[in-house]
């Protein structure tokens, strides 16, 4: 078998530590930096979720360690409601922005998009470095928000990750809503800028830097997903950035974009005493701006997971992706429709009920391309010869969880049914399963799958499988019961459920969910151990350990600084030519110039 | 491995579905006129959702069981898919999903596309951190003028009611919502500070109260009783404590209550709150 190459000028790798690992312009190093950032952020987010569950299940308990760490938020170790709410806010913000947007796109996208299209690097390497470091600054700022809210207490903003105005716009609306809230907005604004720079880079790279033969319809589905995600980010983040700036102006420059007149807060009328005069703003405007970003953001979080899942299912089922073209259209349809459904977050906001009707029908329409994807994943498995690696298990888990979480969108997307379900636990149950856990399963699959390429060593499969089984069962135990809590009517964002008689019957479920959450979080230690241990001690991996077809498997593990050691690969085939009848092996690399995809003669015993 | 995964997927599916099927934790008994239709729509939807969920998970389990690599010679099936199947599947799901969305509009439309019917009992609702104020118009049926500059917490004038306005003379303000059973109610929802949400699970109803807006909604509650009223939109530090009650009174008892003077109204409300108990199936 011969492989054609295009010879290009070779860029030497930088040698200094700082240029190589810190302010690197190598997309691979930047990808790993993004993943590391997400790995740190997700620990912070998970610890916060455990603290929240502890407070909900065992209210009034003394946790001395909390008192030491957060003397303002948990005096004497007893969590205050405002501390609970700042955990809610920070958990949501950190998870959505610094985990679900960084790892799938900035992390794996950065590392593998250029390699999979046969490029030496991103189109704008310096811009790429900047996007990471801007994002990193955003993360530092968000961490300061929870520790800073004036002199007396350590409580962050309490408005939730959606930061609805005017609660978020008025510094006197509660503890943590002062400087903590400013920092929260500034952090998100910084994050928006980082994501915009990244999105520009992804789009340019994909459109301009594909190697010879890599036509659009020969790209792996991962690349389609990262590309669509970048387009979504490019169009949605500016709106959030604009909204955030207006919100900040309302707070510090006393404008009134989101604050109406005549407000009376904490015993003071707007325009009297120390409460500045505001008039003429619209609280609902913030919701439109926020959700115009917020809904595409959901797809920004999950599309890369979908791409990775398609890629991994095909590889380990040893089959071409079923309906590749339909999958590409489905990704586009989800991306496009994703811009016209934001109003389903606002049915009961006071928005026109006629708009609500339109948003509802568009929302349920987005279920169609989602169903097409599920159908094609099952089609890809059908007739396969499935190899159950840890990566494959997590990809299969993604399919299961995507269905479990996505399908309740059919309930929440209906205007009438939103009347009882809105802002109950049904909503966090739905979106945690689909945009939270399913996306994370996509990233676990990606990690176990690409780790050998990134570090030249395997992760431990035994530990990986144990991690999979407990996590998979654990997340079902956490999030399925939350749906029934929502049906009973349990409102979300309550610091305690002790105030309402009708919530008392749910206590056993609340405790069950908390225990499941604590166990599931603890099991993630296995993953962290496996990850860092394997970087140094894992079994050595060859160039193409999974017998996969795409370009990242044609170069060394890990790839050299310029990805293909001075050559650019030339592509002859589609991305998922597995089990081609008559081919010598059960996979044909994209670069394989000799293999005939349509021919029936080969060396597998059938042709002779 | 494939068989183990199939069994786990099927077990999780069974567990999830049975949680919805046994209904140990479910909606409280509905009391509003629109609720039966809404509950029916929920049931239809949850059946469709349950069937689709089960079909997908059973299918996934079947695939990983049946098509696990057993090491026997041979290769996977070589196919790039089927456009006919894709089109068929797209059409089927589009019909079901959009059908559900259209069906899901009827209750919404009945509540939101119409004004409150004539003869509705009006109540002005003024929410604030972390308290509900219900402003009753009194015998004349006309609520007195309110003005935020007249709000005075020290005199308990939480809504800024203008005592000089003749229409305000017979008005009553209370933290509990008292409405007649079987008669449409119109709420005019306002907020003094941040966004709140009016939520009574038994009503199957929810609506934000947005500062700067007066949002009119209407519904009919049919079963007399005392029900918990929650704020369902995060409104600040003590959001979880912003609780009150909705008293649904037999029409004559309600008529008698609303005819009372301000002081007698307060006394009578205290008696009624003691008289009615929270429903047992809460």
Tab-separated table of N, CA and C in Angstrom, chain A residues 81-82 85 158-159 165-166 173 260 263-265 287 318-319 322-323 326 347-350 353 356-357 360 364 367-368 371-372 375-376 382-386 388 396 400 404 407 414-417 419-420 422-423 465 469 476 483 487-489 493-494 499-502 505-506 577-581 583-585 597, chain B residues 1-2 5 12 16 19-20 25-27 38 41 45 49 52-53 57 64 67-69 72 74-81 86 89-90 93-94 97 100-101 104-105 107-108 112-113 129 149 151 153 192-193 195 197 199 201 206-208 210-211 213 228 230-237 239-243 278 282:
chain	number	residue	atom	x	y	z
A	81	UNK	N	-29.291	30.469	52.953
A	81	UNK	CA	-29.977	30.372	51.659
A	81	UNK	C	-29.240	31.127	50.563
A	82	UNK	N	-28.638	32.264	50.909
A	82	UNK	CA	-27.949	33.017	49.855
A	82	UNK	C	-26.696	32.283	49.386
A	85	UNK	N	-27.897	29.699	46.990
A	85	UNK	CA	-28.217	30.289	45.682
A	85	UNK	C	-26.968	30.693	44.913
A	158	UNK	N	-26.577	35.612	43.315
A	158	UNK	CA	-27.595	34.622	43.641
A	158	UNK	C	-28.679	34.542	42.573
A	159	UNK	N	-28.393	35.061	41.387
A	159	UNK	CA	-29.441	35.148	40.372
A	159	UNK	C	-29.590	33.943	39.465
A	165	UNK	N	-32.944	39.847	34.966
A	165	UNK	CA	-33.128	41.214	35.451
A	165	UNK	C	-34.586	41.356	35.890
A	166	UNK	N	-34.897	42.237	36.814
A	166	UNK	CA	-34.006	43.191	37.470
A	166	UNK	C	-33.275	42.655	38.703
A	173	UNK	N	-30.560	44.157	45.470
A	173	UNK	CA	-31.619	43.150	45.456
A	173	UNK	C	-31.292	41.924	46.296
A	260	UNK	N	-37.452	48.664	34.951
A	260	UNK	CA	-38.595	49.566	34.769
A	260	UNK	C	-38.661	50.605	35.881
A	263	UNK	N	-39.813	51.063	40.922
A	263	UNK	CA	-39.475	49.896	41.743
A	263	UNK	C	-39.338	50.295	43.208
A	264	UNK	N	-39.714	49.368	44.065
A	264	UNK	CA	-39.631	49.579	45.499
A	264	UNK	C	-38.945	48.351	46.081
A	265	UNK	N	-37.719	48.555	46.562
A	265	UNK	CA	-36.916	47.393	46.947
A	265	UNK	C	-36.282	47.626	48.306
A	287	UNK	N	-34.369	38.665	28.984
A	287	UNK	CA	-34.635	37.244	28.734
A	287	UNK	C	-34.522	36.924	27.249
A	318	UNK	N	-17.469	-1.136	13.410
A	318	UNK	CA	-16.802	-1.513	12.153
A	318	UNK	C	-17.719	-1.317	10.973
A	319	UNK	N	-18.445	-0.206	10.971
A	319	UNK	CA	-19.408	0.056	9.903
A	319	UNK	C	-19.350	1.517	9.491
A	322	UNK	N	-24.344	5.204	9.328
A	322	UNK	CA	-25.592	5.001	8.595
A	322	UNK	C	-26.159	6.378	8.257
A	323	UNK	N	-26.349	6.640	6.967
A	323	UNK	CA	-26.945	7.914	6.557
A	323	UNK	C	-26.054	9.114	6.847
A	326	UNK	N	-27.575	12.333	5.748
A	326	UNK	CA	-28.684	12.717	6.628
A	326	UNK	C	-28.152	13.269	7.946
A	347	UNK	N	-42.355	31.019	27.889
A	347	UNK	CA	-43.804	30.933	27.688
A	347	UNK	C	-44.567	31.723	28.747
A	348	UNK	N	-44.133	31.603	29.999
A	348	UNK	CA	-44.909	32.206	31.085
A	348	UNK	C	-44.255	33.487	31.590
A	349	UNK	N	-43.425	34.108	30.730
A	349	UNK	CA	-42.691	35.293	31.172
A	349	UNK	C	-43.512	36.567	31.062
A	350	UNK	N	-44.668	36.499	30.381
A	350	UNK	CA	-45.409	37.714	30.100
A	350	UNK	C	-45.289	38.095	28.636
A	353	UNK	N	-48.701	35.514	24.133
A	353	UNK	CA	-49.033	34.083	24.055
A	353	UNK	C	-49.044	33.561	22.623
A	356	UNK	N	-45.607	32.562	21.856
A	356	UNK	CA	-45.356	31.298	22.555
A	356	UNK	C	-45.798	30.121	21.690
A	357	UNK	N	-46.950	30.280	21.041
A	357	UNK	CA	-47.468	29.205	20.194
A	357	UNK	C	-46.479	28.894	19.064
A	360	UNK	N	-43.411	27.201	20.307
A	360	UNK	CA	-43.698	25.822	20.704
A	360	UNK	C	-43.625	24.884	19.503
A	364	UNK	N	-40.831	21.788	18.947
A	364	UNK	CA	-41.046	20.357	18.743
A	364	UNK	C	-40.501	19.904	17.395
A	367	UNK	N	-37.129	18.376	17.394
A	367	UNK	CA	-37.053	16.960	17.757
A	367	UNK	C	-36.851	16.069	16.548
A	368	UNK	N	-37.253	16.556	15.370
A	368	UNK	CA	-37.178	15.708	14.173
A	368	UNK	C	-35.721	15.396	13.788
A	371	UNK	N	-34.285	13.086	16.278
A	371	UNK	CA	-34.726	11.704	16.105
A	371	UNK	C	-34.000	11.052	14.934
A	372	UNK	N	-33.744	11.853	13.886
A	372	UNK	CA	-33.000	11.316	12.734
A	372	UNK	C	-31.616	10.849	13.185
A	375	UNK	N	-31.943	7.587	15.135
A	375	UNK	CA	-32.241	6.521	14.182
A	375	UNK	C	-30.962	6.069	13.472
A	376	UNK	N	-30.146	7.027	13.061
A	376	UNK	CA	-28.937	6.685	12.321
A	376	UNK	C	-27.861	6.067	13.214
A	382	UNK	N	-26.553	-1.473	13.639
A	382	UNK	CA	-27.256	-2.605	13.035
A	382	UNK	C	-26.345	-3.349	12.070
A	383	UNK	N	-26.199	-4.655	12.318
A	383	UNK	CA	-25.347	-5.469	11.447
A	383	UNK	C	-23.857	-5.258	11.673
A	384	UNK	N	-23.511	-4.551	12.766
A	384	UNK	CA	-22.093	-4.295	13.030
A	384	UNK	C	-21.420	-5.460	13.733
A	385	UNK	N	-20.149	-5.264	14.022
A	385	UNK	CA	-19.411	-6.222	14.864
A	385	UNK	C	-18.786	-5.398	15.975
A	386	UNK	N	-19.591	-5.196	17.009
A	386	UNK	CA	-19.276	-4.144	17.979
A	386	UNK	C	-18.156	-4.559	18.924
A	388	UNK	N	-16.418	-3.585	22.336
A	388	UNK	CA	-16.804	-2.791	23.503
A	388	UNK	C	-15.596	-2.226	24.237
A	396	UNK	N	-22.103	4.723	23.455
A	396	UNK	CA	-23.424	4.088	23.551
A	396	UNK	C	-24.225	4.724	24.680
A	400	UNK	N	-28.024	6.560	24.711
A	400	UNK	CA	-29.074	6.278	25.689
A	400	UNK	C	-29.502	7.543	26.440
A	404	UNK	N	-32.953	9.744	26.554
A	404	UNK	CA	-33.638	9.908	27.838
A	404	UNK	C	-33.853	11.377	28.175
A	407	UNK	N	-36.002	13.512	25.044
A	407	UNK	CA	-37.388	13.206	24.709
A	407	UNK	C	-38.386	13.958	25.595
A	414	UNK	N	-44.316	22.107	24.936
A	414	UNK	CA	-45.723	22.418	24.684
A	414	UNK	C	-46.177	23.539	25.610
A	415	UNK	N	-46.790	24.556	25.033
A	415	UNK	CA	-47.219	25.706	25.829
A	415	UNK	C	-48.086	25.289	27.017
A	416	UNK	N	-49.100	24.458	26.767
A	416	UNK	CA	-50.025	24.094	27.848
A	416	UNK	C	-49.293	23.355	28.956
A	417	UNK	N	-48.455	22.388	28.578
A	417	UNK	CA	-47.809	21.563	29.592
A	417	UNK	C	-46.732	22.339	30.339
A	419	UNK	N	-47.248	25.100	31.625
A	419	UNK	CA	-47.918	25.769	32.756
A	419	UNK	C	-47.631	25.067	34.077
A	420	UNK	N	-47.848	23.746	34.180
A	420	UNK	CA	-47.441	23.109	35.437
A	420	UNK	C	-45.933	22.840	35.536
A	422	UNK	N	-43.104	24.343	34.149
A	422	UNK	CA	-42.076	25.390	34.108
A	422	UNK	C	-41.459	25.634	35.486
A	423	UNK	N	-40.138	25.786	35.493
A	423	UNK	CA	-39.419	26.093	36.740
A	423	UNK	C	-39.613	25.062	37.845
A	465	UNK	N	-13.820	0.984	32.314
A	465	UNK	CA	-15.122	0.318	32.269
A	465	UNK	C	-15.852	0.430	33.600
A	469	UNK	N	-19.609	1.965	34.090
A	469	UNK	CA	-20.799	1.291	34.644
A	469	UNK	C	-21.416	2.104	35.771
A	476	UNK	N	-28.567	8.004	35.730
A	476	UNK	CA	-30.000	7.682	35.638
A	476	UNK	C	-30.662	7.824	37.007
A	483	UNK	N	-37.552	14.081	37.480
A	483	UNK	CA	-38.745	14.327	36.660
A	483	UNK	C	-40.005	14.207	37.515
A	487	UNK	N	-43.121	16.715	38.457
A	487	UNK	CA	-44.546	16.449	38.248
A	487	UNK	C	-45.329	16.798	39.520
A	488	UNK	N	-44.756	16.469	40.678
A	488	UNK	CA	-45.417	16.844	41.939
A	488	UNK	C	-45.483	18.370	42.069
A	489	UNK	N	-44.529	19.065	41.454
A	489	UNK	CA	-44.553	20.524	41.464
A	489	UNK	C	-43.405	21.158	42.221
A	493	UNK	N	-34.429	25.857	42.363
A	493	UNK	CA	-33.789	27.019	42.989
A	493	UNK	C	-34.383	27.380	44.345
A	494	UNK	N	-34.910	26.377	45.052
A	494	UNK	CA	-35.328	26.554	46.443
A	494	UNK	C	-34.164	26.124	47.324
A	499	UNK	N	-40.388	24.388	53.705
A	499	UNK	CA	-41.427	25.383	53.944
A	499	UNK	C	-42.790	24.962	53.403
A	500	UNK	N	-42.817	23.954	52.548
A	500	UNK	CA	-44.067	23.605	51.869
A	500	UNK	C	-44.520	22.195	52.241
A	501	UNK	N	-45.804	22.095	52.618
A	501	UNK	CA	-46.360	20.785	52.966
A	501	UNK	C	-46.378	19.863	51.753
A	502	UNK	N	-46.704	20.421	50.577
A	502	UNK	CA	-46.891	19.524	49.430
A	502	UNK	C	-45.582	18.912	48.934
A	505	UNK	N	-43.740	14.849	50.841
A	505	UNK	CA	-43.727	13.446	50.404
A	505	UNK	C	-42.516	13.126	49.533
A	506	UNK	N	-41.869	14.155	49.014
A	506	UNK	CA	-40.761	13.914	48.091
A	506	UNK	C	-39.433	13.670	48.800
A	577	UNK	N	-14.976	4.175	5.944
A	577	UNK	CA	-15.014	2.992	5.082
A	577	UNK	C	-14.575	1.757	5.872
A	578	UNK	N	-15.508	1.234	6.648
A	578	UNK	CA	-15.240	0.020	7.416
A	578	UNK	C	-15.912	-1.163	6.728
A	579	UNK	N	-15.276	-2.323	6.865
A	579	UNK	CA	-15.862	-3.581	6.381
A	579	UNK	C	-16.247	-3.527	4.910
A	580	UNK	N	-15.420	-2.855	4.120
A	580	UNK	CA	-15.693	-2.811	2.686
A	580	UNK	C	-15.459	-4.208	2.124
A	581	UNK	N	-16.439	-4.763	1.419
A	581	UNK	CA	-16.247	-6.120	0.892
A	581	UNK	C	-15.053	-6.145	-0.056
A	583	UNK	N	-11.943	-5.605	0.514
A	583	UNK	CA	-10.738	-4.883	0.936
A	583	UNK	C	-9.883	-5.805	1.795
A	584	UNK	N	-8.553	-5.595	1.770
A	584	UNK	CA	-7.681	-6.508	2.523
A	584	UNK	C	-7.952	-6.493	4.025
A	585	UNK	N	-8.259	-5.334	4.571
A	585	UNK	CA	-8.549	-5.261	6.000
A	585	UNK	C	-9.984	-4.775	6.164
A	597	UNK	N	-13.054	1.157	-3.164
A	597	UNK	CA	-14.173	0.965	-2.257
A	597	UNK	C	-15.262	0.118	-2.895
B	1	UNK	N	-19.761	-8.443	27.234
B	1	UNK	CA	-19.914	-7.000	27.508
B	1	UNK	C	-21.188	-6.449	26.861
B	2	UNK	N	-21.433	-6.870	25.605
B	2	UNK	CA	-22.621	-6.396	24.896
B	2	UNK	C	-23.888	-6.819	25.600
B	5	UNK	N	-24.361	-4.855	28.841
B	5	UNK	CA	-24.827	-3.489	28.572
B	5	UNK	C	-26.299	-3.496	28.200
B	12	UNK	N	-32.532	-0.118	33.333
B	12	UNK	CA	-32.701	1.318	33.594
B	12	UNK	C	-33.977	1.830	32.927
B	16	UNK	N	-37.003	3.441	34.945
B	16	UNK	CA	-37.446	4.806	34.645
B	16	UNK	C	-38.921	4.837	34.307
B	19	UNK	N	-41.281	4.306	37.272
B	19	UNK	CA	-41.414	5.462	38.165
B	19	UNK	C	-42.588	6.351	37.723
B	20	UNK	N	-42.800	6.422	36.407
B	20	UNK	CA	-43.918	7.208	35.884
B	20	UNK	C	-45.220	6.412	35.914
B	25	UNK	N	-45.413	9.211	43.050
B	25	UNK	CA	-45.231	10.663	43.110
B	25	UNK	C	-45.832	11.241	41.842
B	26	UNK	N	-46.899	12.003	41.998
B	26	UNK	CA	-47.598	12.473	40.810
B	26	UNK	C	-48.222	13.826	41.093
B	27	UNK	N	-48.894	14.387	40.079
B	27	UNK	CA	-49.608	15.650	40.255
B	27	UNK	C	-50.573	15.571	41.439
B	38	UNK	N	-55.744	19.599	30.371
B	38	UNK	CA	-54.284	19.677	30.442
B	38	UNK	C	-53.697	18.338	30.902
B	41	UNK	N	-53.768	15.954	28.077
B	41	UNK	CA	-52.683	16.229	27.127
B	41	UNK	C	-51.346	15.738	27.685
B	45	UNK	N	-49.052	12.873	25.979
B	45	UNK	CA	-47.650	13.174	25.685
B	45	UNK	C	-46.718	12.195	26.383
B	49	UNK	N	-44.025	9.837	24.747
B	49	UNK	CA	-42.640	9.938	25.208
B	49	UNK	C	-42.158	8.591	25.733
B	52	UNK	N	-41.668	6.071	22.854
B	52	UNK	CA	-40.480	6.392	22.057
B	52	UNK	C	-39.209	6.090	22.844
B	53	UNK	N	-39.222	6.465	24.120
B	53	UNK	CA	-38.077	6.207	24.996
B	53	UNK	C	-37.807	4.707	25.072
B	57	UNK	N	-34.544	2.667	23.625
B	57	UNK	CA	-33.635	1.982	24.549
B	57	UNK	C	-33.638	0.476	24.308
B	64	UNK	N	-26.751	-3.821	20.742
B	64	UNK	CA	-25.473	-4.156	21.374
B	64	UNK	C	-25.421	-5.631	21.766
B	67	UNK	N	-25.326	-7.559	17.942
B	67	UNK	CA	-24.211	-7.285	17.031
B	67	UNK	C	-22.888	-7.108	17.742
B	68	UNK	N	-22.756	-7.708	18.926
B	68	UNK	CA	-21.451	-7.684	19.603
B	68	UNK	C	-20.487	-8.544	18.793
B	69	UNK	N	-19.232	-8.150	18.814
B	69	UNK	CA	-18.223	-8.904	18.075
B	69	UNK	C	-17.914	-10.174	18.848
B	72	UNK	N	-16.111	-14.486	15.627
B	72	UNK	CA	-16.283	-15.394	14.504
B	72	UNK	C	-15.807	-14.707	13.230
B	74	UNK	N	-15.630	-13.172	9.438
B	74	UNK	CA	-16.634	-12.408	8.690
B	74	UNK	C	-16.555	-10.951	9.057
B	75	UNK	N	-17.325	-10.156	8.344
B	75	UNK	CA	-17.270	-8.715	8.541
B	75	UNK	C	-18.638	-8.150	8.828
B	76	UNK	N	-18.595	-6.897	9.273
B	76	UNK	CA	-19.865	-6.199	9.496
B	76	UNK	C	-20.550	-5.956	8.155
B	77	UNK	N	-21.837	-5.689	8.248
B	77	UNK	CA	-22.620	-5.389	7.056
B	77	UNK	C	-22.106	-4.071	6.465
B	78	UNK	N	-21.852	-4.032	5.171
B	78	UNK	CA	-21.353	-2.800	4.551
B	78	UNK	C	-22.522	-2.035	3.940
B	79	UNK	N	-22.937	-0.969	4.614
B	79	UNK	CA	-24.025	-0.157	4.058
B	79	UNK	C	-23.830	1.290	4.461
B	80	UNK	N	-24.207	2.194	3.569
B	80	UNK	CA	-24.133	3.619	3.887
B	80	UNK	C	-25.492	4.192	4.247
B	81	UNK	N	-26.476	3.310	4.403
B	81	UNK	CA	-27.785	3.798	4.817
B	81	UNK	C	-28.805	3.680	3.715
B	86	UNK	N	-34.677	7.058	5.701
B	86	UNK	CA	-34.474	8.375	6.321
B	86	UNK	C	-35.702	9.256	6.120
B	89	UNK	N	-38.706	7.922	8.156
B	89	UNK	CA	-38.535	8.192	9.589
B	89	UNK	C	-38.724	9.680	9.892
B	90	UNK	N	-38.188	10.536	9.007
B	90	UNK	CA	-38.334	11.979	9.205
B	90	UNK	C	-39.804	12.380	9.167
B	93	UNK	N	-41.704	11.087	12.397
B	93	UNK	CA	-41.444	11.863	13.612
B	93	UNK	C	-41.989	13.285	13.473
B	94	UNK	N	-41.884	13.856	12.274
B	94	UNK	CA	-42.393	15.219	12.097
B	94	UNK	C	-43.891	15.253	12.368
B	97	UNK	N	-44.422	14.747	16.283
B	97	UNK	CA	-43.942	15.847	17.126
B	97	UNK	C	-44.762	17.116	16.889
B	100	UNK	N	-48.197	16.800	18.272
B	100	UNK	CA	-48.240	17.043	19.720
B	100	UNK	C	-48.207	18.544	20.011
B	101	UNK	N	-47.343	19.260	19.283
B	101	UNK	CA	-47.223	20.704	19.523
B	101	UNK	C	-48.536	21.411	19.235
B	104	UNK	N	-51.037	20.555	21.868
B	104	UNK	CA	-50.665	21.200	23.125
B	104	UNK	C	-51.041	22.672	23.194
B	105	UNK	N	-51.634	23.211	22.138
B	105	UNK	CA	-51.993	24.632	22.158
B	105	UNK	C	-53.376	24.885	22.733
B	107	UNK	N	-55.295	24.113	25.464
B	107	UNK	CA	-55.503	24.644	26.811
B	107	UNK	C	-54.879	26.044	26.907
B	108	UNK	N	-53.701	26.150	26.353
B	108	UNK	CA	-52.994	27.438	26.335
B	108	UNK	C	-53.878	28.520	25.711
B	112	UNK	N	-55.187	31.907	27.320
B	112	UNK	CA	-54.397	33.093	26.995
B	112	UNK	C	-54.843	33.862	25.762
B	113	UNK	N	-55.675	33.245	24.911
B	113	UNK	CA	-56.083	33.966	23.710
B	113	UNK	C	-57.390	34.721	23.936
B	129	UNK	N	-40.388	41.008	47.301
B	129	UNK	CA	-39.472	40.115	48.010
B	129	UNK	C	-39.960	39.991	49.448
B	149	UNK	N	-45.206	55.762	45.261
B	149	UNK	CA	-44.665	56.734	46.216
B	149	UNK	C	-45.416	56.699	47.547
B	151	UNK	N	-46.188	53.864	49.055
B	151	UNK	CA	-45.854	52.630	49.782
B	151	UNK	C	-45.192	53.018	51.096
B	153	UNK	N	-44.031	50.823	54.483
B	153	UNK	CA	-44.002	49.562	55.203
B	153	UNK	C	-44.402	49.739	56.666
B	192	UNK	N	-43.427	44.614	42.676
B	192	UNK	CA	-42.828	45.875	43.123
B	192	UNK	C	-41.337	45.937	42.876
B	193	UNK	N	-40.700	44.756	42.734
B	193	UNK	CA	-39.238	44.792	42.730
B	193	UNK	C	-38.616	43.923	41.636
B	195	UNK	N	-38.730	39.872	39.414
B	195	UNK	CA	-39.716	38.955	38.841
B	195	UNK	C	-40.074	37.874	39.864
B	197	UNK	N	-43.209	34.556	40.534
B	197	UNK	CA	-44.077	33.693	39.739
B	197	UNK	C	-45.187	33.127	40.607
B	199	UNK	N	-47.674	30.378	41.415
B	199	UNK	CA	-47.740	28.941	41.111
B	199	UNK	C	-48.544	28.210	42.179
B	201	UNK	N	-49.814	24.331	42.405
B	201	UNK	CA	-49.767	23.073	41.645
B	201	UNK	C	-51.159	22.537	41.282
B	206	UNK	N	-49.327	28.716	36.062
B	206	UNK	CA	-48.136	29.436	36.485
B	206	UNK	C	-48.031	30.700	35.652
B	207	UNK	N	-47.647	31.791	36.255
B	207	UNK	CA	-47.435	33.016	35.486
B	207	UNK	C	-46.444	33.907	36.204
B	208	UNK	N	-45.498	34.448	35.445
B	208	UNK	CA	-44.557	35.413	36.021
B	208	UNK	C	-45.261	36.713	36.370
B	210	UNK	N	-44.103	40.483	36.518
B	210	UNK	CA	-42.946	41.231	36.035
B	210	UNK	C	-43.073	42.689	36.445
B	211	UNK	N	-42.052	43.243	37.122
B	211	UNK	CA	-42.136	44.653	37.478
B	211	UNK	C	-42.287	45.514	36.228
B	213	UNK	N	-44.990	45.701	34.521
B	213	UNK	CA	-46.079	45.186	33.696
B	213	UNK	C	-47.267	44.841	34.585
B	228	UNK	N	-51.544	25.559	48.850
B	228	UNK	CA	-50.293	26.312	49.004
B	228	UNK	C	-49.963	27.058	47.710
B	230	UNK	N	-46.942	29.084	45.799
B	230	UNK	CA	-45.483	29.219	45.829
B	230	UNK	C	-45.036	30.278	44.835
B	231	UNK	N	-43.884	30.892	45.122
B	231	UNK	CA	-43.217	31.693	44.111
B	231	UNK	C	-42.293	30.741	43.356
B	232	UNK	N	-42.445	30.693	42.044
B	232	UNK	CA	-41.659	29.737	41.248
B	232	UNK	C	-40.623	30.417	40.363
B	233	UNK	N	-40.384	31.711	40.559
B	233	UNK	CA	-39.299	32.350	39.808
B	233	UNK	C	-38.309	32.906	40.822
B	234	UNK	N	-37.043	32.519	40.667
B	234	UNK	CA	-36.023	32.932	41.625
B	234	UNK	C	-36.069	34.445	41.855
B	235	UNK	N	-36.339	34.835	43.118
B	235	UNK	CA	-36.551	36.258	43.386
B	235	UNK	C	-35.593	36.776	44.448
B	236	UNK	N	-34.647	35.947	44.874
B	236	UNK	CA	-33.666	36.442	45.836
B	236	UNK	C	-33.464	35.489	46.999
B	237	UNK	N	-32.825	36.038	48.016
B	237	UNK	CA	-32.357	35.268	49.160
B	237	UNK	C	-33.410	34.314	49.753
B	239	UNK	N	-36.346	33.349	48.521
B	239	UNK	CA	-37.274	32.853	47.511
B	239	UNK	C	-38.029	31.614	47.989
B	240	UNK	N	-37.295	30.696	48.626
B	240	UNK	CA	-37.905	29.419	49.034
B	240	UNK	C	-38.935	29.592	50.146
B	241	UNK	N	-38.995	30.777	50.736
B	241	UNK	CA	-39.950	31.015	51.818
B	241	UNK	C	-41.111	31.878	51.377
B	242	UNK	N	-41.158	32.216	50.102
B	242	UNK	CA	-42.209	33.124	49.647
B	242	UNK	C	-43.482	32.336	49.401
B	243	UNK	N	-44.061	31.901	50.491
B	243	UNK	CA	-45.202	30.999	50.431
B	243	UNK	C	-46.431	31.707	50.960
B	278	UNK	N	-55.223	21.987	54.563
B	278	UNK	CA	-54.542	21.633	53.312
B	278	UNK	C	-55.031	20.259	52.870
B	282	UNK	N	-51.739	16.189	49.406
B	282	UNK	CA	-50.701	17.165	49.062
B	282	UNK	C	-49.392	16.500	48.730
